[in-house]
Amino acid sequence: MESSIRVARSLDCTTISVMGIFSFGLHAAFRAAYKDENPNQIAGFIFIIDLSRTTRIDSSALGMLLLLREEHGGRNDNIRLVSANKDVAKVLKMASFDRIFWWNNVAYLTSRP
């Protein structure tokens, strides 16, 4: 499966779906997906990063998520990581992303093998 990014926009939300391996190869597409947004103009604007079709994530992708956070607010509630599989959630947890991003993967993080 080739890695790719899909973007859906509405007035108060941009959803960025990552398919395949989330790595440096997606840097330009990921940045293009959010660079023109100005969430400060709209109260409650959020970015949703849909990881439901992400098979793996590496350190460069973690850096891309941190850049998104830095460039667009720095709050953990306006960027939401959703639907990561067990392996991706494990990497996010090891990087302490559960402390700096909102996400819905609590079940993956607290379950034991």
Tab-separated table of C-alpha atoms in Angstrom:
chain	number	residue	atom	x	y	z
A	1	MET	CA	0.000	0.000	0.000
A	2	GLU	CA	1.352	3.387	-0.969
A	3	SER	CA	1.205	6.028	1.753
A	4	SER	CA	-1.017	9.040	1.186
A	5	ILE	CA	-2.868	11.921	2.811
A	6	ARG	CA	-6.527	12.814	2.327
A	7	VAL	CA	-7.951	16.140	3.506
A	8	ALA	CA	-11.536	17.153	4.275
A	9	ARG	CA	-12.367	20.717	5.299
A	10	SER	CA	-15.352	22.386	6.893
A	11	LEU	CA	-15.790	25.812	8.453
A	12	ASP	CA	-14.549	24.779	11.897
A	13	CYS	CA	-12.508	21.640	11.218
A	14	THR	CA	-9.855	20.159	8.965
A	15	THR	CA	-9.572	16.375	8.932
A	16	ILE	CA	-6.278	14.931	7.739
A	17	SER	CA	-6.423	11.180	7.106
A	18	VAL	CA	-3.118	9.331	6.885
A	19	MET	CA	-3.115	6.079	4.934
A	20	GLY	CA	-0.208	3.642	5.044
A	21	ILE	CA	3.101	4.429	6.726
A	22	PHE	CA	3.228	7.896	8.304
A	23	SER	CA	6.844	8.909	7.681
A	24	PHE	CA	8.975	11.640	6.147
A	25	GLY	CA	7.749	10.689	2.673
A	26	LEU	CA	4.446	12.384	3.569
A	27	HIS	CA	6.024	15.589	4.904
A	28	ALA	CA	5.102	17.852	1.972
A	29	ALA	CA	1.553	16.505	1.683
A	30	PHE	CA	0.972	16.708	5.445
A	31	ARG	CA	2.245	20.271	5.654
A	32	ALA	CA	0.197	21.326	2.628
A	33	ALA	CA	-2.898	19.901	4.326
A	34	TYR	CA	-2.764	22.442	7.149
A	35	LYS	CA	-0.457	25.315	6.177
A	36	ASP	CA	-3.175	27.619	4.836
A	37	GLU	CA	-5.541	27.174	7.780
A	38	ASN	CA	-5.919	29.968	10.290
A	39	PRO	CA	-7.677	28.430	13.305
A	40	ASN	CA	-7.298	31.632	15.319
A	41	GLN	CA	-9.960	33.242	13.141
A	42	ILE	CA	-12.600	30.691	14.194
A	43	ALA	CA	-13.369	29.952	17.849
A	44	GLY	CA	-13.309	26.218	18.465
A	45	PHE	CA	-11.482	25.332	15.217
A	46	ILE	CA	-9.939	21.860	15.381
A	47	PHE	CA	-7.658	19.618	13.376
A	48	ILE	CA	-8.536	15.929	13.347
A	49	ILE	CA	-5.707	13.587	12.432
A	50	ASP	CA	-7.404	10.338	11.423
A	51	LEU	CA	-4.994	7.458	11.959
A	52	SER	CA	-7.486	4.649	11.311
A	53	ARG	CA	-5.688	3.593	8.115
A	54	THR	CA	-2.165	4.328	9.347
A	55	THR	CA	-0.138	1.122	9.534
A	56	ARG	CA	3.034	2.524	11.118
A	57	ILE	CA	4.374	5.823	12.381
A	58	ASP	CA	8.001	6.917	12.728
A	59	SER	CA	9.877	9.700	14.500
A	60	SER	CA	9.652	12.093	11.557
A	61	ALA	CA	5.859	11.822	11.672
A	62	LEU	CA	5.955	12.585	15.393
A	63	GLY	CA	7.948	15.691	14.515
A	64	MET	CA	5.370	16.684	11.902
A	65	LEU	CA	2.611	16.433	14.516
A	66	LEU	CA	4.636	18.602	16.888
A	67	LEU	CA	5.145	21.205	14.150
A	68	LEU	CA	1.412	21.273	13.493
A	69	ARG	CA	0.819	21.831	17.203
A	70	GLU	CA	3.463	24.566	17.386
A	71	GLU	CA	2.205	26.396	14.311
A	72	HIS	CA	-1.489	26.174	15.194
A	73	GLY	CA	-2.175	26.971	18.774
A	74	GLY	CA	-0.045	24.821	21.013
A	75	ARG	CA	-3.116	23.603	22.914
A	76	ASN	CA	-3.854	19.922	23.251
A	77	ASP	CA	-7.572	20.300	22.558
A	78	ASN	CA	-7.468	21.799	19.057
A	79	ILE	CA	-5.530	18.892	17.501
A	80	ARG	CA	-7.145	15.492	17.899
A	81	LEU	CA	-5.500	12.194	17.057
A	82	VAL	CA	-8.187	9.600	16.401
A	83	SER	CA	-8.556	5.889	15.671
A	84	ALA	CA	-4.935	4.747	15.843
A	85	ASN	CA	-4.358	1.004	15.766
A	86	LYS	CA	-2.563	-0.737	18.622
A	87	ASP	CA	0.940	-0.407	17.130
A	88	VAL	CA	0.576	3.277	16.256
A	89	ALA	CA	-0.974	4.041	19.660
A	90	LYS	CA	1.968	2.331	21.361
A	91	VAL	CA	4.451	4.616	19.565
A	92	LEU	CA	2.380	7.690	20.450
A	93	LYS	CA	2.249	6.616	24.088
A	94	MET	CA	6.010	5.967	24.223
A	95	ALA	CA	6.543	9.514	22.929
A	96	SER	CA	4.148	10.855	25.628
A	97	PHE	CA	1.800	12.220	22.991
A	98	ASP	CA	-1.076	11.276	25.271
A	99	ARG	CA	-0.009	14.245	27.390
A	100	ILE	CA	0.206	16.857	24.646
A	101	PHE	CA	-2.572	15.850	22.223
A	102	TRP	CA	-6.230	14.987	22.640
A	103	TRP	CA	-7.002	11.487	21.395
A	104	ASN	CA	-9.570	8.731	21.641
A	105	ASN	CA	-7.246	5.734	22.010
A	106	VAL	CA	-7.329	5.279	25.784
A	107	ALA	CA	-8.389	1.614	25.454
A	108	TYR	CA	-5.295	0.794	23.406
A	109	LEU	CA	-3.012	2.535	25.857
A	110	THR	CA	-4.280	0.907	29.003
A	111	SER	CA	-4.771	-2.647	27.737
A	112	ARG	CA	-2.181	-5.261	28.496
A	113	PRO	CA	-1.168	-8.035	26.040
